[in-house]
PDB file of C-alpha atoms in Angstrom:
ATOM      1  CA  MET A   1      24.156  40.038 -17.860  1.00  0.00           C
ATOM      2  CA  ASN A   2      27.845  40.106 -16.100  1.00  0.00           C
ATOM      3  CA  ARG A   3      31.128  37.021 -16.559  1.00  0.00           C
ATOM      4  CA  LEU A   4      30.333  35.759 -12.597  1.00  0.00           C
ATOM      5  CA  THR A   5      26.575  35.026 -13.523  1.00  0.00           C
ATOM      6  CA  LYS A   6      27.582  33.602 -17.445  1.00  0.00           C
ATOM      7  CA  ILE A   7      30.274  31.356 -15.479  1.00  0.00           C
ATOM      8  CA  VAL A   8      27.825  29.937 -12.388  1.00  0.00           C
ATOM      9  CA  ILE A   9      24.710  29.116 -15.010  1.00  0.00           C
ATOM     10  CA  GLY A  10      27.276  27.637 -17.269  1.00  0.00           C
ATOM     11  CA  LEU A  11      28.255  25.511 -14.345  1.00  0.00           C
ATOM     12  CA  LEU A  12      24.726  24.326 -12.814  1.00  0.00           C
ATOM     13  CA  VAL A  13      23.805  23.754 -16.151  1.00  0.00           C
ATOM     14  CA  VAL A  14      26.928  21.088 -16.825  1.00  0.00           C
ATOM     15  CA  GLY A  15      26.276  19.479 -13.426  1.00  0.00           C
ATOM     16  CA  LEU A  16      22.350  19.265 -14.424  1.00  0.00           C
ATOM     17  CA  ILE A  17      23.845  17.174 -17.385  1.00  0.00           C
ATOM     18  CA  VAL A  18      26.303  15.318 -16.064  1.00  0.00           C
ATOM     19  CA  SER A  19      23.889  14.847 -12.726  1.00  0.00           C
ATOM     20  CA  ILE A  20      20.883  13.072 -15.705  1.00  0.00           C
ATOM     21  CA  LEU A  21      23.783  11.394 -17.314  1.00  0.00           C
ATOM     22  CA  TYR A  22      25.012   9.758 -14.226  1.00  0.00           C
ATOM     23  CA  ALA A  23      21.506   9.374 -12.617  1.00  0.00           C
ATOM     24  CA  LYS A  24      20.489   6.711 -15.352  1.00  0.00           C
ATOM     25  CA  HIS A  25      23.888   4.673 -15.646  1.00  0.00           C
ATOM     26  CA  GLU A  26      22.654   3.675 -11.766  1.00  0.00           C
ATOM     27  CA  HIS A  27      19.120   3.290 -12.724  1.00  0.00           C
ATOM     28  CA  TRP A  28      20.230   1.107 -15.104  1.00  0.00           C
ATOM     29  CA  ARG A  29      22.669  -0.648 -13.146  1.00  0.00           C
ATOM     30  CA  ALA A  30      19.474  -1.065 -10.485  1.00  0.00           C
ATOM     31  CA  GLU A  31      18.089  -3.002 -13.125  1.00  0.00           C
ATOM     32  CA  LYS A  32      19.839  -5.462 -13.694  1.00  0.00           C
ATOM     33  CA  ALA A  33      20.914  -6.152 -10.057  1.00  0.00           C
ATOM     34  CA  GLU A  34      17.177  -6.513  -9.406  1.00  0.00           C
ATOM     35  CA  VAL A  35      17.074  -8.832 -12.150  1.00  0.00           C
ATOM     36  CA  GLN A  36      20.338 -10.584 -11.329  1.00  0.00           C
ATOM     37  CA  ALA A  37      19.028 -11.051  -7.549  1.00  0.00           C
ATOM     38  CA  SER A  38      15.291 -12.100  -8.460  1.00  0.00           C
ATOM     39  CA  THR A  39      16.491 -14.604 -11.334  1.00  0.00           C
ATOM     40  CA  ASN A  40      18.829 -16.632  -8.114  1.00  0.00           C
ATOM     41  CA  GLN A  41      16.000 -16.164  -5.736  1.00  0.00           C
ATOM     42  CA  ASN A  42      13.988 -18.452  -3.944  1.00  0.00           C
ATOM     43  CA  VAL A  43       9.955 -19.482  -4.959  1.00  0.00           C
ATOM     44  CA  VAL A  44       8.484 -16.887  -3.520  1.00  0.00           C
ATOM     45  CA  SER A  45       5.616 -18.042  -0.835  1.00  0.00           C
ATOM     46  CA  GLN A  46       2.189 -16.234  -1.132  1.00  0.00           C
ATOM     47  CA  ALA A  47       1.051 -17.104   2.567  1.00  0.00           C
ATOM     48  CA  ALA A  48       1.097 -14.608   4.498  1.00  0.00           C
ATOM     49  CA  THR A  49       2.943 -14.485   8.159  1.00  0.00           C
ATOM     50  CA  ILE A  50       0.881 -14.102  11.372  1.00  0.00           C
ATOM     51  CA  ILE A  51       3.261 -11.912  13.301  1.00  0.00           C
ATOM     52  CA  ASN A  52      -0.446 -11.082  15.608  1.00  0.00           C
ATOM     53  CA  HIS A  53      -3.830 -12.520  16.935  1.00  0.00           C
ATOM     54  CA  TYR A  54      -5.647 -10.623  19.438  1.00  0.00           C
ATOM     55  CA  ILE A  55     -10.145  -9.866  20.425  1.00  0.00           C
ATOM     56  CA  ASP A  56     -10.780  -6.278  20.480  1.00  0.00           C
ATOM     57  CA  THR A  57     -12.729  -5.062  23.117  1.00  0.00           C
ATOM     58  CA  SER A  58     -15.544  -5.898  21.318  1.00  0.00           C
ATOM     59  CA  LYS A  59     -14.404  -9.504  21.489  1.00  0.00           C
ATOM     60  CA  ARG A  60     -14.150  -8.904  17.145  1.00  0.00           C
ATOM     61  CA  ASN A  61     -10.923 -10.883  16.334  1.00  0.00           C
ATOM     62  CA  HIS A  62      -7.977 -10.173  14.741  1.00  0.00           C
ATOM     63  CA  ILE A  63      -5.176 -10.896  12.743  1.00  0.00           C
ATOM     64  CA  VAL A  64      -1.578  -8.524  11.986  1.00  0.00           C
ATOM     65  CA  ILE A  65       0.712  -8.659   8.854  1.00  0.00           C
ATOM     66  CA  SER A  66       3.357  -7.758   7.979  1.00  0.00           C
ATOM     67  CA  ALA A  67       2.690  -4.680   5.063  1.00  0.00           C
ATOM     68  CA  GLY A  68       6.164  -5.889   3.527  1.00  0.00           C
ATOM     69  CA  GLN A  69       6.554  -9.391   2.903  1.00  0.00           C
ATOM     70  CA  ASN A  70       6.127 -11.244  -0.253  1.00  0.00           C
ATOM     71  CA  VAL A  71       7.288  -8.173  -2.261  1.00  0.00           C
ATOM     72  CA  LEU A  72       7.552  -8.749  -5.941  1.00  0.00           C
ATOM     73  CA  PRO A  73       9.997  -7.221  -8.998  1.00  0.00           C
ATOM     74  CA  GLN A  74       8.409  -5.003 -11.051  1.00  0.00           C
ATOM     75  CA  ASN A  75       9.231  -7.364 -13.971  1.00  0.00           C
ATOM     76  CA  TRP A  76       9.291 -10.946 -11.851  1.00  0.00           C
ATOM     77  CA  TYR A  77       6.986 -12.037 -14.705  1.00  0.00           C
ATOM     78  CA  LYS A  78       9.886 -12.745 -17.447  1.00  0.00           C
ATOM     79  CA  ASN A  79      12.431 -13.259 -15.374  1.00  0.00           C
ATOM     80  CA  GLY A  80      12.004 -16.203 -13.708  1.00  0.00           C
ATOM     81  CA  THR A  81      10.516 -15.452 -10.377  1.00  0.00           C
ATOM     82  CA  ALA A  82       8.296 -18.888  -8.968  1.00  0.00           C
ATOM     83  CA  ILE A  83       4.574 -18.508  -7.657  1.00  0.00           C
ATOM     84  CA  SER A  84       3.593 -21.561  -4.816  1.00  0.00           C
ATOM     85  CA  GLY A  85       0.544 -21.969  -5.338  1.00  0.00           C
ATOM     86  CA  GLY A  86      -1.917 -21.075  -8.239  1.00  0.00           C
ATOM     87  CA  LEU A  87      -3.179 -17.817  -6.610  1.00  0.00           C
ATOM     88  CA  VAL A  88      -2.265 -15.689  -9.007  1.00  0.00           C
ATOM     89  CA  ASP A  89      -3.398 -17.988 -11.944  1.00  0.00           C
ATOM     90  CA  THR A  90      -6.796 -17.862 -10.593  1.00  0.00           C
ATOM     91  CA  VAL A  91      -6.922 -14.097 -10.234  1.00  0.00           C
ATOM     92  CA  SER A  92      -6.043 -13.526 -14.120  1.00  0.00           C
ATOM     93  CA  ALA A  93      -7.934 -15.931 -15.455  1.00  0.00           C
ATOM     94  CA  ALA A  94     -10.932 -14.829 -13.369  1.00  0.00           C
ATOM     95  CA  LEU A  95     -10.138 -10.848 -14.045  1.00  0.00           C
ATOM     96  CA  ASN A  96      -8.686 -11.490 -17.260  1.00  0.00           C
ATOM     97  CA  ILE A  97      -5.717 -10.036 -17.192  1.00  0.00           C
ATOM     98  CA  ALA A  98      -1.992 -10.684 -17.767  1.00  0.00           C
ATOM     99  CA  LYS A  99       0.707 -10.874 -15.327  1.00  0.00           C
ATOM    100  CA  LYS A 100       2.554  -7.971 -15.378  1.00  0.00           C
ATOM    101  CA  GLN A 101      -0.276  -5.932 -15.442  1.00  0.00           C
ATOM    102  CA  LEU A 102      -1.087  -7.637 -11.177  1.00  0.00           C
ATOM    103  CA  GLN A 103      -0.080  -4.858  -9.062  1.00  0.00           C
ATOM    104  CA  GLU A 104      -1.278  -6.432  -5.305  1.00  0.00           C
ATOM    105  CA  VAL A 105      -3.094  -9.520  -4.880  1.00  0.00           C
ATOM    106  CA  THR A 106      -5.399 -10.548  -1.349  1.00  0.00           C
ATOM    107  CA  GLN A 107      -7.604 -13.151  -0.048  1.00  0.00           C
ATOM    108  CA  ILE A 108      -8.125 -14.306   2.830  1.00  0.00           C
ATOM    109  CA  ALA A 109      -9.344 -16.991   4.908  1.00  0.00           C
ATOM    110  CA  SER A 110     -12.498 -16.643   7.520  1.00  0.00           C
ATOM    111  CA  VAL A 111     -14.982 -19.000   8.919  1.00  0.00           C
ATOM    112  CA  THR A 112     -17.580 -17.884  10.290  1.00  0.00           C
ATOM    113  CA  GLN A 113     -19.985 -20.192  12.730  1.00  0.00           C
ATOM    114  CA  ALA A 114     -21.890 -19.800  16.273  1.00  0.00           C
ATOM    115  CA  LYS A 115     -23.917 -22.704  18.391  1.00  0.00           C
ATOM    116  CA  GLN A 116     -27.113 -23.575  19.193  1.00  0.00           C
ATOM    117  CA  LEU A 117     -28.668 -20.288  17.877  1.00  0.00           C
ATOM    118  CA  LYS A 118     -32.194 -19.285  19.278  1.00  0.00           C
ATOM    119  CA  ALA A 119     -35.228 -20.643  16.853  1.00  0.00           C
ATOM    120  CA  GLU A 120     -38.899 -19.135  16.317  1.00  0.00           C
ATOM    121  CA  ARG A 121     -41.707 -19.701  14.859  1.00  0.00           C
ATOM    122  CA  THR A 122     -44.543 -18.074  12.106  1.00  0.00           C
ATOM    123  CA  ILE A 123     -47.398 -19.749  10.082  1.00  0.00           C
ATOM    124  CA  ASP A 124     -47.861 -17.448   6.728  1.00  0.00           C
ATOM    125  CA  SER A 125     -51.215 -16.512   4.972  1.00  0.00           C
ATOM    126  CA  LEU A 126     -50.936 -19.470   3.691  1.00  0.00           C
ATOM    127  CA  LYS A 127     -50.149 -21.899   6.232  1.00  0.00           C
ATOM    128  CA  ARG A 128     -46.899 -22.475   5.796  1.00  0.00           C
ATOM    129  CA  LEU A 129     -44.784 -23.939   8.684  1.00  0.00           C
ATOM    130  CA  THR A 130     -41.079 -21.282   8.692  1.00  0.00           C
ATOM    131  CA  TYR A 131     -38.429 -21.698  11.576  1.00  0.00           C
ATOM    132  CA  TYR A 132     -36.052 -18.553  11.619  1.00  0.00           C
ATOM    133  CA  TYR A 133     -33.575 -16.837  13.104  1.00  0.00           C
ATOM    134  CA  LYS A 134     -32.887 -13.316  12.469  1.00  0.00           C
ATOM    135  CA  ASP A 135     -29.380 -10.764  14.052  1.00  0.00           C
ATOM    136  CA  LYS A 136     -27.266  -8.221  13.108  1.00  0.00           C
ATOM    137  CA  TYR A 137     -25.532  -9.604  10.503  1.00  0.00           C
ATOM    138  CA  LEU A 138     -27.162 -13.104   9.779  1.00  0.00           C
ATOM    139  CA  GLN A 139     -31.066 -14.079   8.470  1.00  0.00           C
ATOM    140  CA  LEU A 140     -32.103 -17.861   8.762  1.00  0.00           C
ATOM    141  CA  ALA A 141     -35.297 -19.900   8.188  1.00  0.00           C
ATOM    142  CA  TYR A 142     -36.345 -23.124   7.852  1.00  0.00           C
ATOM    143  CA  ARG A 143     -39.364 -24.381   6.089  1.00  0.00           C
ATOM    144  CA  PRO A 144     -40.288 -27.929   6.841  1.00  0.00           C
ATOM    145  CA  ALA A 145     -42.219 -30.016   3.816  1.00  0.00           C
ATOM    146  CA  ILE A 146     -45.548 -29.571   3.195  1.00  0.00           C
ATOM    147  CA  ALA A 147     -47.178 -33.394   4.380  1.00  0.00           C
ATOM    148  CA  GLY A 148     -48.252 -35.225   1.843  1.00  0.00           C
ATOM    149  CA  SER A 149     -45.601 -33.195  -0.749  1.00  0.00           C
ATOM    150  CA  ASP A 150     -42.722 -35.560  -2.988  1.00  0.00           C
ATOM    151  CA  THR A 151     -40.817 -37.707  -0.144  1.00  0.00           C
ATOM    152  CA  SER A 152     -37.763 -36.577  -1.383  1.00  0.00           C
ATOM    153  CA  ASP A 153     -38.526 -32.886  -0.334  1.00  0.00           C
ATOM    154  CA  HIS A 154     -37.533 -32.366   3.057  1.00  0.00           C
ATOM    155  CA  GLY A 155     -38.144 -29.022   3.312  1.00  0.00           C
ATOM    156  CA  GLN A 156     -35.898 -25.795   2.355  1.00  0.00           C
ATOM    157  CA  PHE A 157     -33.609 -23.213   3.656  1.00  0.00           C
ATOM    158  CA  ASP A 158     -33.276 -20.118   2.956  1.00  0.00           C
ATOM    159  CA  TYR A 159     -30.117 -17.346   3.972  1.00  0.00           C
ATOM    160  CA  LYS A 160     -28.398 -13.893   4.243  1.00  0.00           C
ATOM    161  CA  TYR A 161     -25.394 -13.146   5.335  1.00  0.00           C
ATOM    162  CA  ASN A 162     -24.127  -9.051   5.777  1.00  0.00           C
ATOM    163  CA  ASP A 163     -20.739  -8.666   6.975  1.00  0.00           C
ATOM    164  CA  GLU A 164     -17.566  -6.009   6.980  1.00  0.00           C
ATOM    165  CA  LEU A 165     -14.651  -7.260   6.431  1.00  0.00           C
ATOM    166  CA  ASN A 166     -11.537  -4.983   7.920  1.00  0.00           C
ATOM    167  CA  VAL A 167      -8.630  -3.819   6.516  1.00  0.00           C
ATOM    168  CA  VAL A 168      -6.153  -1.808   7.582  1.00  0.00           C
ATOM    169  CA  GLN A 169      -2.926  -0.505   6.464  1.00  0.00           C
ATOM    170  CA  TYR A 170      -0.325   1.832   9.135  1.00  0.00           C
ATOM    171  CA  TRP A 171       2.497   2.359  10.862  1.00  0.00           C
ATOM    172  CA  LYS A 172       4.748   2.356  13.722  1.00  0.00           C
ATOM    173  CA  ARG A 173       8.396   2.957  15.084  1.00  0.00           C
ATOM    174  CA  GLY A 174       9.693   0.771  17.289  1.00  0.00           C
ATOM    175  CA  TRP A 175      11.046   3.399  18.840  1.00  0.00           C
ATOM    176  CA  ILE A 176      10.944   7.627  18.930  1.00  0.00           C
ATOM    177  CA  LEU A 177      13.158   7.598  16.192  1.00  0.00           C
ATOM    178  CA  GLY A 178      13.452   4.514  15.017  1.00  0.00           C
ATOM    179  CA  ALA A 179      11.952   3.397  10.984  1.00  0.00           C
ATOM    180  CA  LYS A 180       8.926   3.237  10.534  1.00  0.00           C
ATOM    181  CA  ARG A 181       7.381  -0.803   9.677  1.00  0.00           C
ATOM    182  CA  SER A 182       3.872  -0.831   7.679  1.00  0.00           C
ATOM    183  CA  TYR A 183       1.462  -2.932   8.969  1.00  0.00           C
ATOM    184  CA  ILE A 184      -1.973  -4.758   8.265  1.00  0.00           C
ATOM    185  CA  ASP A 185      -4.705  -5.253  10.297  1.00  0.00           C
ATOM    186  CA  ILE A 186      -7.608  -7.667   9.053  1.00  0.00           C
ATOM    187  CA  TYR A 187     -11.006  -8.509  11.199  1.00  0.00           C
ATOM    188  CA  SER A 188     -14.660  -9.059  10.695  1.00  0.00           C
ATOM    189  CA  SER A 189     -17.503  -6.823  12.126  1.00  0.00           C
ATOM    190  CA  ASP A 190     -18.607 -10.252  12.929  1.00  0.00           C
ATOM    191  CA  PRO A 191     -16.926 -11.697  16.069  1.00  0.00           C
ATOM    192  CA  ARG A 192     -18.242 -14.705  15.124  1.00  0.00           C
ATOM    193  CA  THR A 193     -15.689 -14.560  11.998  1.00  0.00           C
ATOM    194  CA  THR A 194     -12.078 -15.486  12.555  1.00  0.00           C
ATOM    195  CA  ILE A 195      -8.423 -15.403  10.356  1.00  0.00           C
ATOM    196  CA  ASN A 196      -8.004 -18.179   9.581  1.00  0.00           C
ATOM    197  CA  GLY A 197      -4.352 -17.241   7.138  1.00  0.00           C
ATOM    198  CA  VAL A 198      -3.524 -14.701   4.277  1.00  0.00           C
ATOM    199  CA  LYS A 199      -2.123 -15.544   0.637  1.00  0.00           C
ATOM    200  CA  ARG A 200      -0.469 -11.693  -0.430  1.00  0.00           C
ATOM    201  CA  LEU A 201       1.203 -10.723  -3.032  1.00  0.00           C
ATOM    202  CA  VAL A 202       2.303  -7.141  -3.550  1.00  0.00           C
ATOM    203  CA  VAL A 203       4.912  -5.947  -7.028  1.00  0.00           C
ATOM    204  CA  LYS A 204       7.116  -3.924  -6.303  1.00  0.00           C
ATOM    205  CA  GLN A 205       6.441   0.096  -7.411  1.00  0.00           C
ATOM    206  CA  ASN A 206       9.919   1.964  -7.988  1.00  0.00           C
ATOM    207  CA  GLU A 207       9.237   4.964  -7.450  1.00  0.00           C
ATOM    208  CA  PRO A 208      11.474   7.628 -10.439  1.00  0.00           C
ATOM    209  CA  THR A 209      15.208   6.893  -9.568  1.00  0.00           C
ATOM    210  CA  PHE A 210      16.001  11.012  -9.824  1.00  0.00           C
ATOM    211  CA  GLY A 211      13.104  14.351 -11.013  1.00  0.00           C
ATOM    212  CA  LEU A 212      13.903  17.715 -11.507  1.00  0.00           C
ATOM    213  CA  ARG A 213      11.960  20.185 -10.352  1.00  0.00           C
ATOM    214  CA  VAL A 214      11.579  23.741 -11.199  1.00  0.00           C
ATOM    215  CA  GLN A 215      10.931  26.186  -8.027  1.00  0.00           C
ATOM    216  CA  ALA A 216       9.690  29.747  -6.857  1.00  0.00           C
ATOM    217  CA  VAL A 217      12.224  30.184  -4.207  1.00  0.00           C
ATOM    218  CA  SER A 218      12.805  31.883  -1.102  1.00  0.00           C
ATOM    219  CA  ASN A 219      14.834  32.719   1.840  1.00  0.00           C
ATOM    220  CA  TYR A 220      14.848  35.043   4.658  1.00  0.00           C
ATOM    221  CA  SER A 221      18.849  35.727   5.933  1.00  0.00           C
ATOM    222  CA  LEU A 222      18.026  36.154  10.194  1.00  0.00           C
ATOM    223  CA  SER A 223      21.354  38.155  10.478  1.00  0.00           C
ATOM    224  CA  ARG A 224      21.364  40.667   7.742  1.00  0.00           C
ATOM    225  CA  LYS A 225      17.686  41.253   8.148  1.00  0.00           C
ATOM    226  CA  THR A 226      16.595  41.275   4.484  1.00  0.00           C
ATOM    227  CA  LEU A 227      14.445  38.800   1.610  1.00  0.00           C
ATOM    228  CA  ASN A 228      15.882  36.916  -1.097  1.00  0.00           C
ATOM    229  CA  ILE A 229      13.002  35.604  -3.495  1.00  0.00           C
ATOM    230  CA  GLY A 230      13.222  34.234  -7.653  1.00  0.00           C
ATOM    231  CA  PRO A 231      13.261  30.443  -9.361  1.00  0.00           C
ATOM    232  CA  GLY A 232      15.287  27.349  -8.781  1.00  0.00           C
ATOM    233  CA  LEU A 233      16.423  24.759 -10.989  1.00  0.00           C
ATOM    234  CA  GLN A 234      16.079  21.411  -8.348  1.00  0.00           C
ATOM    235  CA  PHE A 235      18.146  17.999  -9.767  1.00  0.00           C
ATOM    236  CA  ASP A 236      17.483  14.954  -7.265  1.00  0.00           C
ATOM    237  CA  PHE A 237      19.062  11.313  -7.372  1.00  0.00           C
ATOM    238  CA  LYS A 238      18.118   9.185  -4.622  1.00  0.00           C
ATOM    239  CA  ARG A 239      18.928  11.325  -1.375  1.00  0.00           C
ATOM    240  CA  PHE A 240      21.822  13.589  -4.050  1.00  0.00           C
ATOM    241  CA  SER A 241      20.406  16.620  -4.528  1.00  0.00           C
ATOM    242  CA  VAL A 242      21.921  19.126  -7.148  1.00  0.00           C
ATOM    243  CA  ILE A 243      19.928  23.245  -6.238  1.00  0.00           C
ATOM    244  CA  GLY A 244      20.234  25.917  -8.471  1.00  0.00           C
ATOM    245  CA  THR A 245      18.933  29.402  -7.381  1.00  0.00           C
ATOM    246  CA  TYR A 246      18.896  32.670  -9.397  1.00  0.00           C
ATOM    247  CA  TYR A 247      17.194  35.433  -6.834  1.00  0.00           C
ATOM    248  CA  TYR A 248      16.949  39.081  -6.313  1.00  0.00           C
ATOM    249  CA  ASP A 249      18.568  40.183  -3.235  1.00  0.00           C
ATOM    250  CA  THR A 250      16.174  43.106  -2.187  1.00  0.00           C
ATOM    251  CA  ASP A 251      19.383  44.139   0.073  1.00  0.00           C
ATOM    252  CA  ALA A 252      21.563  44.747  -2.587  1.00  0.00           C
ATOM    253  CA  ASN A 253      18.823  45.638  -5.434  1.00  0.00           C
ATOM    254  CA  SER A 254      20.192  43.081  -8.502  1.00  0.00           C
ATOM    255  CA  TRP A 255      20.463  39.554  -9.251  1.00  0.00           C
ATOM    256  CA  ARG A 256      22.929  36.827  -7.794  1.00  0.00           C
ATOM    257  CA  PRO A 257      22.821  33.146  -8.974  1.00  0.00           C
ATOM    258  CA  SER A 258      24.144  30.393  -6.690  1.00  0.00           C
ATOM    259  CA  ILE A 259      24.723  26.693  -6.862  1.00  0.00           C
ATOM    260  CA  GLY A 260      24.153  24.336  -4.585  1.00  0.00           C
ATOM    261  CA  ALA A 261      23.995  20.384  -3.267  1.00  0.00           C
ATOM    262  CA  ARG A 262      22.072  18.077  -0.354  1.00  0.00           C
ATOM    263  CA  TYR A 263      22.031  14.958   0.837  1.00  0.00           C
ATOM    264  CA  ASP A 264      20.111  13.711   2.833  1.00  0.00           C
ATOM    265  CA  LEU A 265      21.690  11.575   5.473  1.00  0.00           C
ATOM    266  CA  VAL A 266      18.408  10.618   7.724  1.00  0.00           C
ATOM    267  CA  ARG A 267      14.818  10.175   6.314  1.00  0.00           C
ATOM    268  CA  PHE A 268      11.707   9.652   8.146  1.00  0.00           C
TER     269      PHE A 268
END
């Protein structure tokens, strides 16, 4: 290994160490800023704002909300963040979990109604009369009280309801180069069901501020028509990356170190 190679590798190691220390410092600053901002914020509403309400070609009722609504910081439970309503307390008690374990909760309010359903009648082997209605989703039956029974007996209802509540999250752009925006569409498979409202809270899951990648690297020079291959090391901090490679130059038949940096100007 010649002197130049040692210098380049040494600079790469120093650069990585400095970048890691800087990333840790910035990560600490970001956490501190998040705690301060969340401490000063207003009470968080659990009700999601409906931004669209439409009926599709199958006459099913849809509502659309933004997936970015009601997002809590990761440490919301210990910085005094207040939440309107008792949704968090209700689900925490029901599941026997601590508030810090909560990642996302969604409560959907709906109503299913129908009028003038046509009744059918049948008599079983015991001569009991039953009025019933049945379709793809609903099975409803009523058996009148038997003659001569207790005056408090007015008959019995049986019912069974099968439904499918669909929650679809997707993204769209406002224009071809616009940023992606995430939406949630909620609807029932039963056209008689209307979604009246949604309560939703999401705890932000912070992505790692920095990362380290060990890579196998190859590149082809169009001007020299040569292939270079070898190991690489990449350190990422947010949009900034430091890249070190030690590749074999097939044209010169020798190993060559390199170090570089990148910054993402635009992400799609």
